[in-house]
Amino acid sequence: MKINLTNGLCLVCILSIFNMACSFNNSNKNAMAAPKITTQNFGTFEGKPITEYTLTNGSGMQVSIINYGGILTKIITQAKDGSWGDVITGYDSLEGYVQKGNPYFGALIGRYANRLAKGKYTIDGVTYKAAINNHGQSLHGGLKGFDKVVWNASILPGDSSIQLDYLSIDGEEGYPGNLKVQVVYTLTANNALQIAYTASTDKTTVLNLTNHVYFNLTAGKSPNIYDHLVQINANKYTPVDTSLIPTGELLDVKGTPMDFTTPKKVGQEIDQVAGGYDHNWVLNKAEGLQEIAHVYEPTSGRYLTVATTEPGIQFYSGNFLDGSLTGTKKGIIYNKHYALTLETQHFPDSPNQTGFPSTILKPGETYHQTTVYTFSTK
Ligand code: BGC
């Protein structure tokens, strides 16, 4: 075949377009590796094997979870200078997590997140008593809450999600009904950790699930969170009495240290709040999943966005950390205000507060809660 100049040029064009397409595909492959999940033996608890699952996404972010307490053991994200660091508190091994006084690092919380006054509540005229574990109150599910049980774990297709299942039997920790709970942790390609909870019961019960992960976005470079800038979309909060039980009021944050409607350093007014922040904010939101809080740490440039389906958030500034925990990651001393939590939830003590959104779950209903923590840099 005789190739004239024009045809020859066209052939070169086609070949180079083909080459470009190939190299684009290759570079794309390098930038976005497929997600993967690896597993590691993490010891045994009550004779059951505990495994650590590590989810890695295409950009290299990692989230690790164990089936004891459904605990998040690591969240490794990138700082603006390109370095990687673990932004949550925890321990080097299972011994750390099972120690008395472990303040729920990374754990799933249930059946009832935060406090129930004196553990008591009434459903259809019957008074129940949840296990007391905190100065006469019931905190985070009682003596052996969902943070201290072994969950059944499975890897979901696609290598981005871990599913945890737990059956809480009728009467466990003073709660009625056999409750089937499922939690799916997903690490997305855009650096979001999604936690999706579902549950159902065979008797009317109360339910308030959350995760108690503590963040220090400097990844251990600062021993406190005073310079973290927090913003919470909430015009009101639920004040508490000296036992940290809500008084039932919804107070305006305006003009008080509780005002985080615009970004504010945690350290700016923390001295004006006895012990530090440990309150539930009433989120300005409609039903459904909505972005409701942000945390920015200027030295690392890390930026955390929180979205949730829940009506409230417990912003806790690590007030009870006192440096006494052992077996901590790299021996870090977790002193007061080392890290903060943003626990998405229904309001504390709701079963005893007529003015708060209901936490009742009836047979035939399905409980849903979704929370997404997204990491980026600025
Ligand atoms: C509570 C604190 C409690 C802490 C336990 C938080 O959710 O609001 O009062 O001390 O959990 O680590």
CSV table of N, CA and C in Angstrom, one decimal, residues 114-119 134-138 238-248 348-349 352-353 356:
chain,number,residue,atom,x,y,z
A,114,ASN,N,-23.6,7.6,76.1
A,114,ASN,CA,-23.6,8.6,77.2
A,114,ASN,C,-24.5,8.1,78.4
A,115,ARG,N,-25.1,9.1,79.2
A,115,ARG,CA,-25.6,8.7,80.5
A,115,ARG,C,-27.1,8.5,80.5
A,116,LEU,N,-27.6,7.5,81.3
A,116,LEU,CA,-29.0,7.4,81.7
A,116,LEU,C,-29.0,7.6,83.2
A,117,ALA,N,-29.8,8.6,83.6
A,117,ALA,CA,-29.8,9.0,85.0
A,117,ALA,C,-30.1,7.8,85.9
A,118,LYS,N,-29.2,7.5,86.9
A,118,LYS,CA,-29.4,6.4,87.8
A,118,LYS,C,-29.7,5.0,87.1
A,119,GLY,N,-29.4,5.0,85.8
A,119,GLY,CA,-29.7,3.8,85.0
A,119,GLY,C,-31.1,3.5,84.7
A,134,ASN,N,-21.0,4.5,86.6
A,134,ASN,CA,-20.3,5.8,86.6
A,134,ASN,C,-21.0,6.7,87.6
A,135,HIS,N,-20.4,6.6,88.9
A,135,HIS,CA,-20.9,7.5,89.9
A,135,HIS,C,-22.4,7.5,90.1
A,136,GLY,N,-23.0,6.3,90.1
A,136,GLY,CA,-24.4,6.1,90.3
A,136,GLY,C,-25.2,6.2,89.0
A,137,GLN,N,-24.6,6.5,87.9
A,137,GLN,CA,-25.3,6.6,86.6
A,137,GLN,C,-24.9,5.4,85.7
A,138,SER,N,-25.6,5.2,84.6
A,138,SER,CA,-25.2,4.2,83.6
A,138,SER,C,-24.6,5.0,82.5
A,238,THR,N,-27.3,21.0,75.3
A,238,THR,CA,-28.1,20.5,76.5
A,238,THR,C,-27.2,20.6,77.7
A,239,PRO,N,-27.5,21.6,78.6
A,239,PRO,CA,-26.7,21.8,79.8
A,239,PRO,C,-26.9,20.6,80.8
A,240,VAL,N,-25.9,20.4,81.6
A,240,VAL,CA,-25.9,19.2,82.5
A,240,VAL,C,-25.8,19.6,84.0
A,241,ASP,N,-26.2,18.8,84.9
A,241,ASP,CA,-26.0,19.0,86.3
A,241,ASP,C,-24.6,18.5,86.7
A,242,THR,N,-24.3,18.5,88.0
A,242,THR,CA,-23.0,18.1,88.5
A,242,THR,C,-22.7,16.6,88.2
A,243,SER,N,-23.7,15.8,88.0
A,243,SER,CA,-23.5,14.4,87.6
A,243,SER,C,-23.4,14.2,86.1
A,244,LEU,N,-23.4,15.3,85.4
A,244,LEU,CA,-23.3,15.2,83.9
A,244,LEU,C,-24.6,14.7,83.3
A,245,ILE,N,-25.7,14.8,84.0
A,245,ILE,CA,-27.0,14.4,83.5
A,245,ILE,C,-27.7,15.7,82.9
A,246,PRO,N,-28.2,15.7,81.7
A,246,PRO,CA,-28.9,16.9,81.2
A,246,PRO,C,-30.0,17.4,82.1
A,247,THR,N,-30.1,18.7,82.2
A,247,THR,CA,-31.2,19.3,83.0
A,247,THR,C,-32.5,19.2,82.2
A,248,GLY,N,-32.5,19.0,81.0
A,248,GLY,CA,-33.7,19.0,80.1
A,248,GLY,C,-33.8,20.2,79.3
A,348,PRO,N,-28.1,12.6,75.5
A,348,PRO,CA,-28.0,11.8,76.7
A,348,PRO,C,-29.3,11.8,77.5
A,349,ASP,N,-29.6,10.7,78.1
A,349,ASP,CA,-30.7,10.5,79.0
A,349,ASP,C,-32.1,10.8,78.4
A,352,ASN,N,-35.5,9.7,79.7
A,352,ASN,CA,-36.1,10.4,80.8
A,352,ASN,C,-36.4,11.8,80.6
A,353,GLN,N,-36.3,12.3,79.3
A,353,GLN,CA,-36.6,13.7,79.0
A,353,GLN,C,-37.6,13.8,77.9
A,356,PHE,N,-36.8,15.7,74.5
A,356,PHE,CA,-35.7,15.2,73.6
A,356,PHE,C,-36.3,14.3,72.6
